[in-house]
Short mmCIF file of C-alpha atoms in Angstrom, two decimals:
data_model
loop_
_atom_site.label_atom_id
_atom_site.label_comp_id
_atom_site.label_asym_id
_atom_site.label_seq_id
_atom_site.Cartn_x
_atom_site.Cartn_y
_atom_site.Cartn_z
CA MET H 1 11.97 -231.70 181.25
CA ALA H 2 9.75 -231.26 184.52
CA SER H 3 9.23 -234.11 186.71
CA PHE H 4 7.03 -234.46 189.69
CA GLU H 5 8.16 -236.17 192.70
CA TRP H 6 5.68 -238.11 194.47
CA ALA H 7 5.66 -237.26 197.83
CA GLU H 8 6.54 -241.45 199.59
CA VAL H 9 4.68 -241.89 203.07
CA ALA H 10 5.43 -244.91 205.51
CA PRO H 11 1.64 -246.96 205.09
CA THR H 12 1.67 -247.04 208.86
CA GLN H 13 -1.57 -245.20 209.16
CA TRP H 14 -3.18 -247.79 207.50
CA VAL H 15 -2.44 -250.84 209.46
CA ALA H 16 -5.53 -252.52 210.42
CA ALA H 17 -4.99 -252.20 214.64
CA ASP H 18 -8.51 -250.86 215.81
CA GLY H 19 -11.07 -251.92 213.28
CA PRO H 20 -13.24 -254.85 212.70
CA PRO H 21 -12.13 -258.57 212.95
CA LYS H 22 -10.14 -259.38 209.87
CA PRO H 23 -12.51 -261.82 207.96
CA PHE H 24 -11.00 -265.18 206.05
CA VAL H 25 -12.75 -266.98 203.26
CA ASP H 26 -11.40 -270.55 202.52
CA GLY H 27 -11.71 -270.86 199.03
CA ALA H 28 -10.17 -274.51 199.12
CA PHE H 29 -13.03 -275.62 196.88
CA THR H 30 -14.68 -276.18 193.86
CA PHE H 31 -18.25 -275.72 193.00
CA ILE H 32 -19.28 -277.87 189.94
CA GLY H 33 -22.28 -279.40 189.05
CA GLY H 34 -23.82 -278.23 192.16
CA GLU H 35 -21.12 -280.17 194.30
CA LYS H 36 -19.13 -278.57 196.55
CA LYS H 37 -15.75 -280.26 196.77
CA GLU H 38 -12.22 -279.70 198.45
CA ARG H 39 -9.70 -278.99 196.69
CA THR H 40 -6.12 -279.44 197.13
CA GLY H 41 -4.81 -278.34 194.25
CA GLU H 42 -2.83 -274.89 193.75
CA MET H 43 -4.15 -272.10 195.57
CA ILE H 44 -3.28 -267.98 196.47
CA ASP H 45 -3.64 -266.44 199.45
CA VAL H 46 -6.12 -263.33 199.15
CA THR H 47 -4.83 -260.36 200.60
CA SER H 48 -6.39 -256.88 201.42
CA PRO H 49 -4.49 -253.34 200.84
CA ILE H 50 -5.04 -253.02 204.73
CA ILE H 51 -1.56 -253.61 206.53
CA ASP H 52 -1.81 -256.59 209.20
CA ALA H 53 -0.86 -255.30 212.36
CA ALA H 54 0.85 -258.64 212.94
CA THR H 55 2.86 -259.00 210.01
CA GLY H 56 3.26 -254.99 208.86
CA LYS H 57 2.28 -256.92 205.52
CA ARG H 58 -1.04 -256.81 203.50
CA ALA H 59 -3.45 -258.58 205.40
CA VAL H 60 -4.20 -262.47 204.46
CA ILE H 61 -8.09 -262.83 204.34
CA GLY H 62 -8.68 -266.06 202.57
CA THR H 63 -7.43 -268.36 199.85
CA LEU H 64 -8.93 -268.69 196.61
CA ALA H 65 -8.71 -271.74 194.08
CA GLN H 66 -6.28 -271.56 191.11
CA MET H 67 -7.98 -273.94 188.42
CA THR H 68 -6.36 -275.27 186.15
CA SER H 69 -7.88 -275.50 182.11
CA ASP H 70 -9.23 -279.12 182.78
CA GLU H 71 -11.21 -278.15 185.51
CA ALA H 72 -12.42 -274.88 183.94
CA MET H 73 -13.41 -277.42 181.62
CA ARG H 74 -15.31 -279.41 183.75
CA ALA H 75 -17.30 -276.46 184.75
CA ALA H 76 -18.30 -275.69 181.18
CA GLU H 77 -19.43 -279.03 180.86
CA ALA H 78 -21.11 -279.32 183.91
CA ALA H 79 -23.31 -276.49 182.58
CA SER H 80 -23.74 -278.00 179.49
CA LYS H 81 -25.30 -280.81 181.02
CA ALA H 82 -27.46 -278.82 182.97
CA TRP H 83 -28.31 -277.34 179.35
CA ASP H 84 -29.17 -280.63 177.89
CA ASP H 85 -29.37 -279.02 174.35
CA GLY H 86 -32.36 -276.79 175.89
CA GLN H 87 -33.99 -280.07 177.41
CA GLY H 88 -32.32 -279.42 180.99
CA ALA H 89 -34.63 -279.04 184.39
CA TRP H 90 -33.84 -275.55 184.42
CA PRO H 91 -34.23 -274.38 180.76
CA ARG H 92 -37.89 -276.53 180.99
CA ALA H 93 -39.05 -275.14 184.16
CA THR H 94 -41.79 -272.84 184.51
CA ALA H 95 -40.86 -269.22 185.03
CA ALA H 96 -42.82 -269.23 188.41
CA ASP H 97 -40.81 -272.66 189.49
CA ARG H 98 -36.99 -270.40 188.70
CA VAL H 99 -38.68 -267.83 190.38
CA ALA H 100 -39.12 -269.31 193.40
CA ALA H 101 -35.82 -271.06 193.33
CA LEU H 102 -34.17 -267.56 192.86
CA GLU H 103 -35.96 -266.16 196.02
CA ALA H 104 -35.03 -268.81 198.02
CA ALA H 105 -31.33 -268.58 196.82
CA LEU H 106 -31.36 -264.72 197.76
CA ALA H 107 -33.05 -265.17 200.84
CA ALA H 108 -30.27 -267.74 202.03
CA MET H 109 -27.48 -265.32 200.60
CA THR H 110 -28.92 -262.44 202.56
CA GLU H 111 -28.44 -264.23 205.66
CA LYS H 112 -24.81 -264.11 204.65
CA ARG H 113 -25.11 -260.39 204.62
CA ALA H 114 -22.88 -259.25 207.03
CA GLU H 115 -20.29 -261.79 206.18
CA ILE H 116 -20.53 -260.40 202.49
CA VAL H 117 -19.97 -256.76 203.47
CA ASP H 118 -17.08 -257.40 205.50
CA VAL H 119 -15.37 -259.54 202.59
CA LEU H 120 -15.99 -255.82 200.50
CA LEU H 121 -14.54 -253.87 203.05
CA TRP H 122 -11.89 -255.82 203.52
CA GLU H 123 -10.62 -257.22 200.16
CA ILE H 124 -11.52 -254.00 197.79
CA CYS H 125 -11.34 -251.54 200.60
CA LYS H 126 -15.22 -249.90 199.80
CA THR H 127 -16.20 -248.18 202.80
CA SER H 128 -18.56 -249.65 205.32
CA ALA H 129 -21.25 -247.38 203.66
CA ASP H 130 -20.23 -248.51 200.29
CA ALA H 131 -19.88 -252.03 200.98
CA ALA H 132 -23.13 -252.38 202.43
CA LYS H 133 -24.59 -250.18 199.54
CA GLU H 134 -23.44 -252.91 196.73
CA PHE H 135 -25.03 -255.82 198.64
CA ASP H 136 -28.30 -254.32 199.06
CA ARG H 137 -28.53 -252.33 195.67
CA THR H 138 -27.61 -256.30 194.15
CA MET H 139 -30.57 -257.62 196.26
CA ASP H 140 -32.90 -254.75 195.44
CA TYR H 141 -31.77 -255.48 191.71
CA ALA H 142 -32.73 -258.97 192.12
CA LYS H 143 -36.35 -258.30 193.38
CA ALA H 144 -36.76 -255.74 190.89
CA SER H 145 -35.84 -257.80 188.17
CA ILE H 146 -38.11 -260.59 189.18
CA ALA H 147 -41.23 -257.85 189.49
CA ALA H 148 -40.00 -256.70 185.66
CA LEU H 149 -40.14 -260.55 184.46
CA LYS H 150 -43.90 -260.50 185.86
CA GLU H 151 -44.62 -257.07 184.19
CA LEU H 152 -42.90 -258.16 181.36
CA ASP H 153 -44.99 -261.81 180.90
CA ALA H 154 -47.76 -260.35 181.26
CA SER H 155 -47.62 -258.00 178.41
CA ILE H 156 -46.79 -260.50 175.93
CA SER H 157 -48.87 -263.62 177.30
CA GLN H 158 -51.84 -262.21 175.10
CA TRP H 159 -52.65 -263.90 172.05
CA GLN H 160 -53.10 -261.75 169.07
CA THR H 161 -54.01 -262.17 165.13
CA VAL H 162 -52.76 -260.39 162.24
CA SER H 163 -53.58 -261.34 158.68
CA GLY H 164 -55.32 -264.49 159.42
CA VAL H 165 -52.36 -266.15 162.14
CA ALA H 166 -52.89 -266.28 165.94
CA GLY H 167 -49.69 -265.58 167.70
CA LYS H 168 -48.73 -265.68 171.17
CA THR H 169 -44.64 -264.54 172.04
CA ARG H 170 -42.66 -265.85 174.97
CA ARG H 171 -39.16 -265.55 176.04
CA GLY H 172 -36.75 -268.27 176.22
CA PRO H 173 -33.13 -268.59 177.34
CA VAL H 174 -29.88 -268.22 175.12
CA GLY H 175 -28.38 -271.15 176.56
CA ARG H 176 -24.77 -271.60 178.33
CA ILE H 177 -23.48 -268.42 179.48
CA LEU H 178 -19.90 -268.08 180.12
CA PHE H 179 -19.80 -264.83 182.83
CA LEU H 180 -16.83 -262.86 183.96
CA ALA H 181 -17.12 -259.20 186.31
CA PRO H 182 -14.81 -257.21 187.35
CA PHE H 183 -13.49 -255.99 191.19
CA ASN H 184 -14.54 -252.75 191.43
CA TYR H 185 -17.89 -253.75 192.16
CA PRO H 186 -17.47 -257.97 191.90
CA LEU H 187 -21.30 -258.98 193.44
CA ASN H 188 -23.43 -256.25 191.85
CA GLU H 189 -22.15 -256.05 188.11
CA MET H 190 -21.82 -260.03 188.53
CA TYR H 191 -25.35 -260.42 189.78
CA ALA H 192 -26.89 -257.74 186.95
CA MET H 193 -26.18 -260.66 184.37
CA LEU H 194 -26.44 -263.39 186.54
CA ILE H 195 -30.25 -262.71 188.15
CA PRO H 196 -31.83 -262.06 184.88
CA ALA H 197 -30.10 -264.83 182.80
CA LEU H 198 -31.54 -267.15 185.51
CA LEU H 199 -34.45 -265.79 185.28
CA CYS H 200 -34.98 -266.37 182.24
CA GLY H 201 -33.88 -270.17 182.27
CA ASN H 202 -29.90 -269.89 181.09
CA VAL H 203 -27.11 -272.13 182.91
CA VAL H 204 -24.04 -270.26 183.60
CA THR H 205 -20.22 -270.72 184.46
CA MET H 206 -19.04 -267.68 186.33
CA LYS H 207 -14.96 -266.67 186.40
CA LEU H 208 -14.21 -265.14 189.44
CA PRO H 209 -12.51 -262.08 189.34
CA THR H 210 -9.10 -262.79 191.24
CA ILE H 211 -9.22 -259.40 193.36
CA GLY H 212 -12.68 -259.63 194.60
CA GLY H 213 -13.76 -262.70 194.57
CA GLN H 214 -14.22 -263.76 197.87
CA CYS H 215 -17.92 -262.63 198.64
CA HIS H 216 -19.04 -265.46 195.79
CA LEU H 217 -17.57 -267.66 197.89
CA LEU H 218 -19.93 -267.16 200.29
CA THR H 219 -22.72 -267.65 198.09
CA VAL H 220 -22.10 -271.60 197.23
CA ASP H 221 -24.40 -272.45 199.61
CA ALA H 222 -26.70 -270.58 198.70
CA PHE H 223 -26.78 -271.90 194.85
CA ALA H 224 -26.48 -275.47 195.69
CA THR H 225 -29.32 -275.65 198.00
CA CYS H 226 -32.12 -274.17 195.77
CA LEU H 227 -31.21 -274.45 192.25
CA PRO H 228 -30.33 -277.75 190.06
CA PRO H 229 -26.82 -279.39 189.44
CA GLY H 230 -25.11 -277.43 187.22
CA VAL H 231 -26.94 -274.24 186.67
CA VAL H 232 -24.16 -272.31 188.57
CA ASN H 233 -20.58 -272.98 188.41
CA PHE H 234 -17.62 -271.42 189.45
CA VAL H 235 -14.13 -270.68 187.92
CA SER H 236 -11.41 -269.13 189.73
CA GLY H 237 -7.77 -268.52 188.85
CA SER H 238 -6.10 -267.18 185.96
CA GLY H 239 -8.99 -265.99 183.58
CA ARG H 240 -5.64 -266.25 180.56
CA LYS H 241 -5.56 -269.63 181.31
CA CYS H 242 -9.15 -270.81 182.36
CA CYS H 243 -11.30 -269.20 179.64
CA PRO H 244 -9.83 -269.49 176.34
CA PRO H 245 -10.18 -273.32 176.55
CA ILE H 246 -13.88 -273.43 177.36
CA MET H 247 -14.65 -270.76 174.26
CA LYS H 248 -12.76 -272.87 171.80
CA SER H 249 -14.75 -275.78 173.05
CA GLY H 250 -17.89 -273.96 171.88
CA LEU H 251 -19.33 -274.61 174.72
CA VAL H 252 -20.85 -271.34 175.28
CA ASP H 253 -23.60 -269.88 173.42
CA MET H 254 -23.37 -266.41 174.82
CA LEU H 255 -20.52 -263.93 176.70
CA GLY H 256 -21.43 -261.66 179.21
CA PHE H 257 -18.51 -259.60 179.78
CA ILE H 258 -17.86 -256.54 181.95
CA GLY H 259 -14.34 -255.23 182.06
CA GLY H 260 -11.45 -254.52 178.89
CA SER H 261 -12.22 -254.33 175.48
CA LYS H 262 -9.34 -256.32 174.76
CA ALA H 263 -9.76 -259.37 176.59
CA CYS H 264 -13.33 -259.52 175.43
CA ASP H 265 -12.33 -259.69 171.86
CA ALA H 266 -9.85 -262.40 172.58
CA LEU H 267 -12.92 -264.02 173.93
CA ILE H 268 -15.17 -263.41 171.22
CA GLY H 269 -11.97 -264.66 168.54
CA ASP H 270 -11.23 -267.50 170.45
CA HIS H 271 -14.90 -268.88 169.98
CA PRO H 272 -15.00 -271.35 166.73
CA ARG H 273 -18.39 -269.83 165.76
CA PRO H 274 -18.89 -266.41 166.56
CA HIS H 275 -21.77 -265.69 164.33
CA ARG H 276 -23.45 -268.01 166.90
CA LEU H 277 -22.67 -266.13 169.89
CA LYS H 278 -24.24 -263.47 171.49
CA VAL H 279 -22.57 -261.13 173.45
CA PHE H 280 -23.53 -258.65 176.37
CA SER H 281 -20.38 -256.28 177.77
CA GLN H 282 -19.85 -253.07 179.46
CA LEU H 283 -16.14 -252.11 178.99
CA GLU H 284 -14.19 -249.27 179.48
CA GLY H 285 -14.93 -245.33 179.51
CA LYS H 286 -13.10 -242.25 179.54
CA ASN H 287 -16.02 -239.99 180.48
CA MET H 288 -15.69 -236.20 180.20
CA GLY H 289 -16.86 -233.59 182.65
CA ILE H 290 -17.71 -230.40 180.16
CA VAL H 291 -17.65 -227.32 181.92
CA LEU H 292 -18.76 -224.26 179.75
CA LYS H 293 -18.32 -220.76 180.17
CA ASP H 294 -21.64 -220.34 181.90
CA ALA H 295 -21.67 -223.21 184.38
CA ASP H 296 -22.36 -222.25 187.90
CA LEU H 297 -18.71 -223.10 189.05
CA ASP H 298 -19.62 -224.58 192.28
CA VAL H 299 -21.83 -227.14 190.93
CA ALA H 300 -19.43 -228.10 188.57
CA ALA H 301 -16.67 -228.35 190.91
CA ASP H 302 -18.94 -230.44 193.55
CA GLN H 303 -20.07 -233.09 190.64
CA CYS H 304 -16.61 -233.52 189.10
CA CYS H 305 -15.34 -234.13 192.12
CA ALA H 306 -17.82 -236.83 193.69
CA GLY H 307 -17.50 -238.25 189.68
CA SER H 308 -14.07 -238.57 189.51
CA THR H 309 -13.33 -239.23 193.00
CA SER H 310 -15.94 -241.69 194.22
CA TYR H 311 -14.83 -245.77 195.25
CA ASN H 312 -11.03 -243.58 194.43
CA GLY H 313 -12.18 -243.25 190.49
CA GLN H 314 -12.52 -246.95 190.08
CA ARG H 315 -15.47 -246.65 188.39
CA CYS H 316 -16.18 -247.23 184.55
CA THR H 317 -19.14 -244.48 184.78
CA ALA H 318 -16.50 -241.98 186.54
CA ILE H 319 -15.55 -238.76 185.26
CA LYS H 320 -12.04 -239.35 183.88
CA LEU H 321 -11.14 -236.22 181.96
CA VAL H 322 -12.34 -232.59 182.69
CA TYR H 323 -12.32 -230.54 179.88
CA VAL H 324 -13.20 -226.98 181.00
CA HIS H 325 -13.59 -223.45 179.07
CA LYS H 326 -10.49 -221.40 179.17
CA SER H 327 -12.30 -218.33 180.58
CA VAL H 328 -13.58 -219.90 183.55
CA ALA H 329 -10.74 -222.50 184.15
CA GLY H 330 -8.95 -220.71 186.79
CA ALA H 331 -11.93 -220.13 189.05
CA PHE H 332 -12.79 -223.58 188.30
CA LEU H 333 -9.65 -225.33 189.49
CA ASP H 334 -9.59 -223.04 192.71
CA LYS H 335 -12.88 -224.35 193.67
CA PHE H 336 -12.02 -228.16 192.07
CA LYS H 337 -9.03 -228.55 194.54
CA ALA H 338 -10.80 -227.26 197.50
CA LYS H 339 -13.35 -229.87 197.25
CA VAL H 340 -10.52 -232.58 196.31
CA ALA H 341 -8.78 -231.20 199.37
CA ALA H 342 -11.58 -232.04 201.81
CA LYS H 343 -12.24 -235.53 200.86
CA LYS H 344 -10.75 -237.90 203.51
CA VAL H 345 -8.19 -240.71 203.15
CA GLY H 346 -8.01 -243.41 205.60
CA LEU H 347 -9.04 -246.88 206.14
CA PRO H 348 -12.83 -248.17 205.01
CA TRP H 349 -14.52 -248.44 208.40
CA ALA H 350 -13.58 -244.50 209.66
CA GLU H 351 -15.72 -242.34 209.98
CA GLY H 352 -15.84 -239.60 206.93
CA VAL H 353 -13.64 -241.84 204.66
CA ALA H 354 -13.77 -240.95 200.90
CA LEU H 355 -10.85 -242.39 200.06
CA THR H 356 -9.33 -245.96 200.62
CA PRO H 357 -6.29 -248.08 199.95
CA LEU H 358 -6.20 -249.69 195.80
CA PRO H 359 -6.70 -253.46 196.09
CA GLU H 360 -4.66 -253.45 192.66
CA THR H 361 -0.81 -254.27 193.48
CA SER H 362 0.23 -253.14 190.32
CA LYS H 363 -2.59 -249.44 189.92
CA PRO H 364 0.08 -247.08 192.33
CA GLY H 365 2.61 -247.54 189.61
CA TYR H 366 0.76 -247.10 186.48
CA LEU H 367 -0.64 -243.98 187.86
CA LYS H 368 2.76 -242.21 188.88
CA GLU H 369 3.72 -243.07 185.02
CA LEU H 370 0.40 -241.47 183.89
CA VAL H 371 1.27 -238.27 186.13
CA ALA H 372 4.84 -238.65 184.70
CA ASP H 373 4.21 -238.20 181.33
CA ALA H 374 1.82 -235.33 181.84
CA VAL H 375 4.19 -233.51 183.69
CA ALA H 376 7.26 -234.04 180.98
CA LYS H 377 4.90 -232.46 178.86
CA GLY H 378 4.24 -229.38 180.32
CA ALA H 379 1.37 -230.10 182.71
CA ALA H 380 1.68 -229.69 186.70
CA VAL H 381 0.04 -231.14 190.08
CA ALA H 382 -2.04 -228.11 190.83
CA ASN H 383 -2.67 -229.77 194.30
CA ALA H 384 0.63 -230.34 195.29
CA ALA H 385 1.29 -227.38 197.73
CA GLU H 386 -1.94 -227.08 199.27
CA GLY H 387 -3.99 -230.32 199.11
CA GLY H 388 -1.45 -232.93 199.46
CA GLY H 389 -2.21 -234.14 195.86
CA GLY H 390 0.35 -236.75 195.03
CA CYS H 391 0.76 -238.03 198.11
CA SER H 392 1.51 -242.00 198.46
CA SER H 393 1.30 -244.38 201.18
CA GLY H 394 1.48 -247.58 200.31
CA SER H 395 -1.17 -248.20 197.77
CA LEU H 396 -3.45 -245.00 199.11
CA ILE H 397 -3.00 -242.07 196.94
CA THR H 398 -3.99 -238.37 197.66
CA PRO H 399 -5.62 -237.81 194.39
CA PRO H 400 -3.28 -235.64 191.84
CA ILE H 401 -5.02 -232.66 190.12
CA VAL H 402 -3.15 -232.79 186.49
CA TYR H 403 -3.38 -229.55 184.93
CA PRO H 404 -3.24 -228.21 181.94
CA VAL H 405 -3.72 -232.25 179.93
CA THR H 406 -3.15 -231.73 176.70
CA LYS H 407 -3.76 -234.24 173.59
CA ASP H 408 -0.39 -235.33 173.64
CA MET H 409 -0.70 -236.71 177.35
CA ARG H 410 -1.56 -240.24 177.89
CA LEU H 411 -4.02 -238.95 180.47
CA PHE H 412 -5.90 -237.23 178.15
CA HIS H 413 -6.60 -240.67 176.53
CA GLU H 414 -5.97 -243.66 178.57
CA GLU H 415 -8.57 -244.66 181.31
CA GLN H 416 -6.50 -244.20 184.57
CA PHE H 417 -9.54 -245.94 186.68
CA GLY H 418 -8.22 -244.46 189.76
CA PRO H 419 -7.66 -241.33 191.66
CA VAL H 420 -5.68 -239.12 189.15
CA LEU H 421 -7.82 -236.19 188.13
CA PRO H 422 -7.13 -234.71 184.66
CA VAL H 423 -8.14 -231.11 183.72
CA ALA H 424 -8.19 -229.53 179.77
CA VAL H 425 -8.98 -226.48 178.63
CA PHE H 426 -10.98 -225.76 175.42
CA GLU H 427 -11.50 -222.33 174.07
CA ASP H 428 -14.24 -223.21 171.61
CA LEU H 429 -16.82 -226.22 171.52
CA ALA H 430 -15.33 -227.03 168.20
CA GLU H 431 -11.85 -228.66 170.49
CA VAL H 432 -14.78 -230.62 172.09
CA ASP H 433 -16.07 -231.67 169.37
CA GLY H 434 -12.49 -232.73 168.04
CA ALA H 435 -11.87 -234.83 170.58
CA LEU H 436 -14.75 -236.85 171.12
CA ARG H 437 -14.45 -237.84 167.46
CA LYS H 438 -11.02 -239.24 168.18
CA SER H 439 -12.06 -240.57 171.21
CA TRP H 440 -12.60 -244.48 171.76
CA ASN H 441 -15.05 -243.48 174.27
CA GLY H 442 -18.54 -244.01 173.78
CA GLN H 443 -20.03 -244.33 177.36
CA GLN H 444 -20.90 -241.29 179.02
CA ALA H 445 -20.36 -237.75 178.98
CA ALA H 446 -21.21 -234.71 181.69
CA ILE H 447 -22.47 -231.25 180.58
CA PHE H 448 -22.12 -227.87 183.23
CA THR H 449 -24.05 -225.38 182.18
CA ASN H 450 -26.31 -222.63 183.64
CA ASP H 451 -27.65 -220.53 180.56
CA PRO H 452 -31.05 -221.90 179.02
CA ALA H 453 -30.00 -220.15 176.03
CA GLY H 454 -26.18 -221.28 175.69
CA GLU H 455 -24.69 -224.16 174.43
CA ALA H 456 -26.75 -226.82 175.85
CA ALA H 457 -28.63 -228.27 172.95
CA ALA H 458 -25.34 -228.16 170.80
CA CYS H 459 -23.48 -230.33 173.44
CA VAL H 460 -26.26 -232.98 173.56
CA ASP H 461 -26.73 -232.86 169.71
CA MET H 462 -22.77 -233.27 169.70
CA LEU H 463 -23.14 -236.11 172.21
CA ALA H 464 -26.33 -237.98 171.09
CA THR H 465 -24.44 -240.16 168.51
CA VAL H 466 -21.54 -240.34 170.70
CA VAL H 467 -22.36 -241.55 174.25
CA GLY H 468 -24.90 -243.87 175.80
CA ARG H 469 -25.53 -241.23 178.36
CA ILE H 470 -25.56 -237.40 178.58
CA ASN H 471 -25.89 -235.97 182.06
CA VAL H 472 -26.66 -232.21 182.93
CA ASN H 473 -25.15 -230.75 185.98
CA VAL H 474 -24.41 -234.06 187.75
CA GLN H 475 -22.00 -236.66 187.63
CA CYS H 476 -22.03 -239.79 185.49
CA SER H 477 -23.71 -242.87 186.65
CA ARG H 478 -24.99 -246.54 186.00
CA GLY H 479 -28.30 -245.44 188.31
CA PRO H 480 -31.34 -245.51 188.88
CA ASP H 481 -31.10 -249.09 187.54
CA SER H 482 -34.42 -249.02 185.89
CA PHE H 483 -32.72 -246.54 183.61
CA PRO H 484 -30.95 -248.04 180.06
CA PHE H 485 -26.77 -248.30 180.65
CA ALA H 486 -25.50 -248.20 177.32
CA GLY H 487 -22.82 -247.39 175.13
CA ARG H 488 -21.22 -247.22 171.91
CA ARG H 489 -18.03 -247.78 170.27
CA SER H 490 -15.71 -249.61 172.34
CA SER H 491 -17.78 -248.87 176.14
CA ALA H 492 -20.60 -251.06 175.52
CA MET H 493 -22.42 -254.24 173.83
CA GLY H 494 -25.88 -254.17 174.82
CA THR H 495 -28.06 -252.44 177.31
CA MET H 496 -28.02 -253.01 181.04
CA SER H 497 -31.10 -252.34 183.32
CA ILE H 498 -33.49 -254.18 185.00
CA ALA H 499 -35.96 -254.38 182.25
CA GLU H 500 -33.17 -254.53 178.94
CA ALA H 501 -31.23 -257.39 180.41
CA LEU H 502 -34.27 -259.69 180.63
CA ARG H 503 -34.13 -259.16 177.27
CA GLY H 504 -30.97 -259.13 176.26
CA PHE H 505 -30.52 -262.45 178.04
CA SER H 506 -33.69 -263.94 176.52
CA ILE H 507 -34.47 -264.82 172.72
CA GLU H 508 -38.38 -264.64 171.86
CA THR H 509 -40.12 -267.61 170.20
CA VAL H 510 -43.57 -267.52 168.77
CA LEU H 511 -46.48 -269.92 168.88
CA ALA H 512 -48.45 -269.24 165.72
CA TYR H 513 -51.24 -271.14 163.97
CA PRO H 514 -53.87 -270.24 161.59
CA ALA H 515 -56.80 -268.11 163.42
CA LYS H 516 -59.63 -269.76 161.68
CA SER H 517 -58.76 -273.26 161.91
CA ALA H 518 -60.93 -274.63 164.54
CA PRO H 519 -59.20 -278.45 164.73
CA THR H 520 -56.05 -276.11 165.20
CA LYS H 521 -56.91 -274.06 168.05
CA ALA H 522 -58.27 -276.95 170.04
CA VAL H 523 -54.74 -278.42 169.72
CA VAL H 524 -53.38 -275.26 170.87
CA ASP H 525 -55.77 -274.31 174.14
CA ALA H 526 -54.42 -277.98 174.98
CA ALA H 527 -51.00 -277.58 174.58
CA GLU H 528 -51.22 -274.15 176.31
CA ALA H 529 -52.80 -275.87 179.29
CA THR H 530 -50.08 -278.35 180.40
CA SER H 531 -47.08 -276.94 178.49
CA ALA H 532 -44.68 -274.88 181.36
CA PHE H 533 -43.06 -272.64 178.61
CA LEU H 534 -46.47 -271.32 177.93
CA ALA H 535 -47.55 -271.41 181.38
CA PRO H 536 -47.84 -267.72 182.81
CA LEU H 537 -46.00 -266.42 185.61
CA VAL H 538 -48.95 -264.27 187.17
#
């Protein structure tokens, strides 16, 4: 049985000796019911994968409250109080008032931009450029959501008469929402749900990610100052301890979840009335990069490399399995190895760095298990000699290209969510079709082909009922944010985009009356003149 020995290097070169000052965010507080209160209960140190020069250990960059289930329930109860069976100040506010409040909150957060970017850089090791991009993209998404709400409001604000019935459609809130988002885009993915939900009048309980949660602690003052009490509430600590009691209480009308399908299923199952629970989820992805025999191999290698290594492959949208035609496998592999070898590893603030230390302490061990399984079953680390693939230095891994990966290997099926790059080989498109049929993935795929008369159409038709996005000669991605980001199977429920999220976190309400009844029209006109719900946004 073959084996592969990882080249272990002491992580001395990843010591924070000459980088930016280490941040410290004190999380010894709770934010419930609009109040930020000091907390003396159980806390954990929040650490960075970057080694502290003074201690030789992971740098401590803050603390985070480990809330009890009772504390978590108080957050859900505060949200319920703010909802007040739909009669609370926030759900009954005019859309214009909610927009004004959120614009003020976003302005206050923008004043904290430098601190938030710094925390993203240290806590989850995003490069300086990527950390800044996450904050700026989030603010752009929020502003675009406000603009989209105005467009949506204008498009449905007109009365229409059908079959003698006059009607106007408005969109109202769902109710109380529990949000959970992952570490990899802790601000952007949470706010991609949070902002449209708040704009529509919902109240929320946010479960902060244990890794990546520090950026949210820096937003508390903005929410406390600009929004009514209880509209936003924070829960931190063990999700397994805090979230099931909230769900079992029934004080949740909607679940917004970005993460793993098993945890999502468990939370849905905890709800006492699942038929009343609305669900929005973005889950795992095992996206294929399918390299056909007529592909431009330079383009394919470049995009497969970018798609599998951007932010260390820690993206649901990453290419997590490259499937290449046998006739071009050797040539593709040579080009792919060269592209991966050109990726610079190092600390996130260093110029030109593309690969950084992994924030999850358990992830290197898991990735090594996947590689060991593949090698034991006949694969090899194709870039071990010339590219340093499989070199491990603490939590920083130089990506191993594992080739050829076959269907009996864990790497073919499991989402590695990290810098391990499996490459499989096919001879006929029917093999790809067979793999897709058995896959749990329903998010995306990328096709690489350069022949208009080739198999592109066959691939598109094969994928159209399997995934939510088909990319041609480009890596998988979520953007631009105006495009629908949807999925099938175990990859998603609901669509994330600027316009679709507003619909997803709201419900249509129709006001109707007999069109020929003048007295009724007079009543409706009077109501329309003073109703907050009917008030136009623009």
